[in-house]
C-alpha positions as a Markdown table, in Angstrom:
| # | Residue | x | y | z |
|---|---|---|---|---|
| 1 | Ser | 0.0 | 0.0 | 0.0 |
| 2 | Asp | 1.0 | 3.7 | -0.2 |
| 3 | Leu | 1.4 | 3.8 | 3.5 |
| 4 | Gln | 3.9 | 0.9 | 3.5 |
| 5 | Lys | 5.8 | 2.5 | 0.6 |
| 6 | Gln | 6.1 | 5.8 | 2.5 |
| 7 | Glu | 7.3 | 4.0 | 5.6 |
| 8 | Glu | 9.9 | 2.1 | 3.6 |
| 9 | Arg | 11.2 | 5.5 | 2.1 |
| 10 | Gly | 11.3 | 7.0 | 5.6 |
| 11 | Glu | 8.7 | 9.6 | 4.8 |
| 12 | Leu | 6.7 | 8.9 | 7.9 |
| 13 | Leu | 9.6 | 9.4 | 10.3 |
| 14 | Gln | 9.5 | 13.2 | 10.3 |
| 15 | Pro | 5.8 | 13.6 | 10.9 |
| 16 | Leu | 6.1 | 11.0 | 13.7 |
| 17 | Ile | 8.9 | 13.0 | 15.3 |
| 18 | Phe | 7.0 | 16.2 | 15.0 |
| 19 | Val | 3.9 | 14.7 | 16.6 |
| 20 | Leu | 6.0 | 13.3 | 19.5 |
| 21 | Leu | 7.6 | 16.8 | 20.0 |
| 22 | Val | 4.2 | 18.4 | 20.1 |
| 23 | Leu | 3.0 | 15.8 | 22.6 |
| 24 | Cys | 6.2 | 16.3 | 24.7 |
| 25 | Ser | 5.5 | 20.1 | 24.6 |
| 26 | Val | 1.9 | 19.6 | 25.9 |
| 27 | Leu | 3.0 | 17.3 | 28.6 |
| 28 | Leu | 5.8 | 19.7 | 29.7 |
| 29 | Tyr | 3.2 | 22.5 | 29.8 |
| 30 | Phe | 0.9 | 20.7 | 32.1 |
| 31 | Lys | 3.8 | 19.5 | 34.3 |
| 32 | Val | 5.3 | 23.0 | 34.7 |
| 33 | Ser | 1.9 | 24.6 | 35.2 |
| 34 | Leu | 0.6 | 22.1 | 37.8 |
| 35 | Met | 3.6 | 21.4 | 39.9 |
| 36 | Asp | 4.7 | 23.1 | 43.0 |
| 37 | Pro | 7.1 | 25.8 | 41.9 |
| 38 | Gly | 8.8 | 25.9 | 45.3 |
| 39 | Phe | 6.3 | 27.2 | 47.8 |
| 40 | Val | 7.8 | 28.1 | 51.1 |
| 41 | Lys | 6.8 | 25.6 | 53.8 |
| 42 | Pro | 5.9 | 26.5 | 57.4 |
| 43 | Glu | 8.7 | 28.1 | 59.4 |
| 44 | Glu | 9.9 | 24.9 | 61.1 |
| 45 | Glu | 10.5 | 23.2 | 57.7 |
| 46 | Val | 12.1 | 26.3 | 56.2 |
| 47 | Lys | 14.7 | 26.4 | 59.0 |
| 48 | Glu | 15.5 | 22.7 | 58.4 |
| 49 | Gly | 15.9 | 23.3 | 54.7 |
| 50 | Glu | 18.2 | 26.3 | 55.2 |
| 51 | Asn | 20.4 | 24.3 | 57.6 |
| 52 | Lys | 20.9 | 21.6 | 55.0 |
| 53 | Gly | 22.0 | 23.6 | 52.0 |
| 54 | Gln | 21.2 | 27.3 | 52.1 |
| 55 | Gly | 24.8 | 28.4 | 52.8 |
| 56 | Val | 26.1 | 26.5 | 49.8 |
| 57 | Val | 24.1 | 28.4 | 47.2 |
| 58 | Ile | 24.1 | 31.9 | 48.8 |
| 59 | Pro | 27.7 | 33.1 | 49.2 |
| 60 | Gln | 29.0 | 36.5 | 50.1 |
| 61 | Ile | 25.8 | 38.0 | 51.6 |
| 62 | Pro | 26.2 | 40.8 | 54.1 |
| 63 | Gly | 25.7 | 39.7 | 57.7 |
| 64 | Asp | 23.4 | 42.5 | 58.5 |
| 65 | Val | 20.7 | 41.3 | 56.1 |
| 66 | Lys | 18.2 | 39.3 | 58.1 |
| 67 | Leu | 15.4 | 37.0 | 56.8 |
| 68 | Arg | 12.1 | 38.8 | 56.8 |
| 69 | Arg | 8.7 | 37.6 | 57.7 |
| 70 | Cys | 6.2 | 37.7 | 54.8 |
| 71 | Gly | 3.4 | 40.2 | 55.6 |
| 72 | Tyr | 0.8 | 38.1 | 53.7 |
| 73 | Cys | 1.3 | 34.4 | 54.5 |
| 74 | Leu | 3.4 | 35.1 | 57.7 |
| 75 | Val | 6.2 | 32.6 | 57.0 |
| 76 | Lys | 9.9 | 33.6 | 57.3 |
| 77 | Gln | 11.1 | 34.0 | 53.8 |
| 78 | Pro | 14.4 | 32.3 | 52.8 |
| 79 | Met | 16.9 | 34.3 | 50.7 |
| 80 | Arg | 15.7 | 34.9 | 47.1 |
| 81 | Ala | 12.1 | 34.0 | 48.0 |
| 82 | Lys | 9.2 | 36.4 | 47.1 |
| 83 | His | 5.4 | 36.4 | 47.8 |
| 84 | Cys | 3.3 | 36.0 | 44.7 |
| 85 | Gln | 0.0 | 37.9 | 45.0 |
| 86 | Leu | -1.7 | 35.7 | 42.3 |
| 87 | Cys | -0.6 | 32.3 | 43.8 |
| 88 | Gln | -1.0 | 33.6 | 47.4 |
| 89 | His | 2.2 | 31.9 | 48.4 |
| 90 | Cys | 5.9 | 32.7 | 49.0 |
| 91 | Val | 8.0 | 31.0 | 46.3 |
| 92 | Arg | 11.6 | 29.9 | 46.7 |
| 93 | Arg | 14.1 | 31.5 | 44.2 |
| 94 | Tyr | 11.1 | 33.3 | 42.7 |
| 95 | Asp | 11.7 | 34.2 | 39.0 |
| 96 | His | 8.3 | 35.4 | 37.8 |
| 97 | His | 4.6 | 34.5 | 37.6 |
| 98 | Cys | 3.8 | 33.2 | 34.1 |
| 99 | Pro | 0.3 | 34.1 | 32.9 |
| 100 | Trp | 0.5 | 31.5 | 30.2 |
| 101 | Leu | 1.1 | 28.8 | 32.7 |
| 102 | Glu | -1.1 | 30.3 | 35.4 |
| 103 | Asn | 1.7 | 29.4 | 37.8 |
| 104 | Cys | 4.9 | 30.8 | 39.3 |
| 105 | Val | 8.3 | 29.9 | 37.9 |
| 106 | Gly | 10.5 | 29.2 | 40.9 |
| 107 | Glu | 13.1 | 26.9 | 42.4 |
| 108 | Arg | 11.5 | 23.6 | 41.6 |
| 109 | Asn | 10.0 | 24.1 | 38.1 |
| 110 | His | 12.4 | 26.6 | 36.6 |
| 111 | Pro | 14.7 | 24.0 | 34.9 |
| 112 | Leu | 11.6 | 22.3 | 33.4 |
| 113 | Phe | 10.3 | 25.7 | 32.2 |
| 114 | Ile | 13.5 | 26.1 | 30.2 |
| 115 | Val | 13.1 | 22.7 | 28.7 |
| 116 | Tyr | 9.5 | 23.5 | 27.9 |
| 117 | Leu | 10.6 | 26.7 | 26.1 |
| 118 | Ser | 13.3 | 24.8 | 24.2 |
| 119 | Val | 10.9 | 22.1 | 23.0 |
| 120 | Gln | 8.3 | 24.7 | 22.1 |
| 121 | Leu | 10.8 | 26.7 | 20.1 |
| 122 | Val | 11.7 | 23.6 | 18.1 |
| 123 | Val | 8.0 | 22.8 | 17.4 |
| 124 | Leu | 7.4 | 26.4 | 16.3 |
| 125 | Leu | 10.4 | 26.5 | 14.0 |
| 126 | Trp | 9.4 | 23.2 | 12.4 |
| 127 | Gly | 5.8 | 24.3 | 12.1 |
| 128 | Gly | 6.9 | 27.6 | 10.5 |
| 129 | His | 9.1 | 25.7 | 8.0 |
| 130 | Val | 6.1 | 23.4 | 7.1 |
| 131 | Ala | 3.8 | 26.4 | 6.7 |
| 132 | Trp | 6.3 | 28.3 | 4.6 |
| 133 | Ser | 7.1 | 25.4 | 2.3 |
| 134 | Gly | 3.4 | 25.0 | 1.5 |
| 135 | Leu | 3.1 | 28.6 | 0.3 |
| 136 | Tyr | 3.6 | 29.7 | -3.3 |
| 137 | Phe | 3.1 | 33.3 | -4.0 |
| 138 | Glu | 0.9 | 34.8 | -6.7 |
| 139 | Gln | -0.7 | 38.3 | -6.9 |
| 140 | Ser | -4.3 | 37.3 | -7.3 |
| 141 | Trp | -7.4 | 37.2 | -5.2 |
| 142 | Glu | -7.9 | 33.5 | -6.0 |
| 143 | Trp | -4.4 | 32.7 | -4.6 |
| 144 | Leu | -5.2 | 34.6 | -1.4 |
| 145 | Gln | -8.5 | 32.6 | -1.0 |
| 146 | His | -6.7 | 29.3 | -1.3 |
| 147 | Asn | -3.7 | 30.2 | 0.9 |
| 148 | Ile | -5.2 | 32.4 | 3.5 |
| 149 | Phe | -5.2 | 29.6 | 6.2 |
| 150 | Leu | -1.5 | 28.8 | 5.6 |
| 151 | Leu | -0.6 | 32.6 | 5.5 |
| 152 | Val | -2.3 | 33.3 | 8.8 |
| 153 | Ser | -0.8 | 30.2 | 10.3 |
| 154 | Phe | 2.7 | 31.2 | 9.3 |
| 155 | Leu | 2.2 | 34.8 | 10.7 |
| 156 | Leu | 1.0 | 33.4 | 14.0 |
| 157 | Ile | 3.8 | 30.9 | 14.2 |
| 158 | Phe | 6.3 | 33.7 | 13.4 |
| 159 | Ile | 5.0 | 35.9 | 16.2 |
| 160 | Phe | 5.0 | 33.1 | 18.8 |
| 161 | Thr | 8.5 | 32.0 | 17.7 |
| 162 | Ile | 9.9 | 35.6 | 18.2 |
| 163 | Val | 8.2 | 35.7 | 21.7 |
| 164 | Val | 9.5 | 32.3 | 22.8 |
| 165 | Leu | 13.0 | 32.9 | 21.3 |
| 166 | Leu | 13.3 | 36.2 | 23.2 |
| 167 | Leu | 12.0 | 34.7 | 26.4 |
| 168 | Leu | 14.4 | 31.7 | 26.2 |
| 169 | Val | 17.4 | 33.8 | 25.4 |
| 170 | Ser | 16.7 | 36.2 | 28.2 |
| 171 | Gln | 16.2 | 33.3 | 30.6 |
| 172 | Leu | 19.4 | 31.6 | 29.6 |
| 173 | Tyr | 21.3 | 34.9 | 30.1 |
| 174 | Leu | 19.9 | 35.4 | 33.6 |
| 175 | Ile | 20.6 | 31.7 | 34.5 |
| 176 | Ser | 24.2 | 32.1 | 33.3 |
| 177 | Cys | 24.5 | 35.1 | 35.7 |
| 178 | Asn | 22.8 | 33.2 | 38.5 |
| 179 | Thr | 20.1 | 35.8 | 38.9 |
| 180 | Thr | 16.3 | 35.8 | 38.5 |
| 181 | Thr | 13.9 | 38.0 | 36.5 |
| 182 | Trp | 12.6 | 39.5 | 39.8 |
| 183 | Glu | 16.2 | 40.2 | 41.0 |
| 184 | Phe | 17.2 | 41.7 | 37.7 |
| 185 | Met | 14.2 | 44.0 | 37.5 |
| 186 | Ser | 14.0 | 44.9 | 41.2 |
| 187 | Ser | 17.6 | 44.8 | 42.5 |
| 188 | His | 17.2 | 48.4 | 43.9 |
| 189 | Arg | 14.3 | 47.2 | 46.1 |
| 190 | Ile | 15.8 | 43.9 | 47.4 |
| 191 | Ser | 17.6 | 44.3 | 50.7 |
| 192 | Tyr | 20.2 | 41.5 | 50.1 |
| 193 | Leu | 21.2 | 43.0 | 46.8 |
| 194 | Arg | 21.0 | 46.7 | 47.8 |
| 195 | His | 23.3 | 46.2 | 50.8 |
| 196 | Ser | 25.7 | 43.9 | 49.0 |
| 197 | Glu | 29.2 | 45.1 | 48.0 |
| 198 | Leu | 29.0 | 43.0 | 44.8 |
| 199 | Glu | 26.6 | 43.8 | 41.9 |
| 200 | Asn | 25.5 | 40.1 | 41.9 |
| 201 | Pro | 26.7 | 38.2 | 45.0 |
| 202 | Phe | 25.3 | 34.9 | 43.6 |
| 203 | Asp | 27.4 | 34.8 | 40.4 |
| 204 | Gln | 30.0 | 32.0 | 40.5 |
| 205 | Gly | 30.9 | 32.0 | 36.8 |
| 206 | Ile | 28.9 | 30.9 | 33.8 |
| 207 | Ile | 29.9 | 27.2 | 33.9 |
| 208 | Leu | 29.2 | 26.8 | 37.6 |
| 209 | Asn | 26.0 | 28.8 | 37.4 |
| 210 | Leu | 24.6 | 26.6 | 34.6 |
| 211 | Trp | 25.8 | 23.4 | 36.3 |
| 212 | Arg | 24.1 | 24.2 | 39.6 |
| 213 | Phe | 20.9 | 25.3 | 37.8 |
| 214 | Phe | 20.5 | 22.3 | 35.6 |
| 215 | Cys | 22.3 | 19.6 | 37.6 |
């Protein structure tokens, strides 16, 4: 049959990989949006977690900076945590609240968020290539009627690709500096950054920053 011939020529492999990438993207979306981004636990558990490894990831912080108690959920915030008004929780290593995910991006789901963006970018680039390859341009109303769906699809894919690409590049840059979106945008209002002698007291070099983030 035609299907068997296409399989023998390897023509079904690319569509299969594309579908798997789309499925992987959808699963990552639900995983990142539904998982705990790193909500701060009650004070007793926070202290236990800080004793275990907090000093390893937070070097060179001025001694006069004290942990503050959140005015909303009344827990003692670890360093780099922030209260999210939309989630109604304090989030460890808070990066930002993503409206697309309806969830915060924090300590626990930030690496998966980067993986999700990467897979999404590959899907968009592949989809854009497919949409573009299906277009042939003619200056006529009949051509526009027959190709309007592909044209609109390509324009939408192009816009989403630019957005995802810019977001991914900016996230990778901040990760390589070991800083978060919140810290980058609000460093003048954050006590442990405002009182620090260094511009970024968490930066330990690009390689070590990336290693500690992803591994």
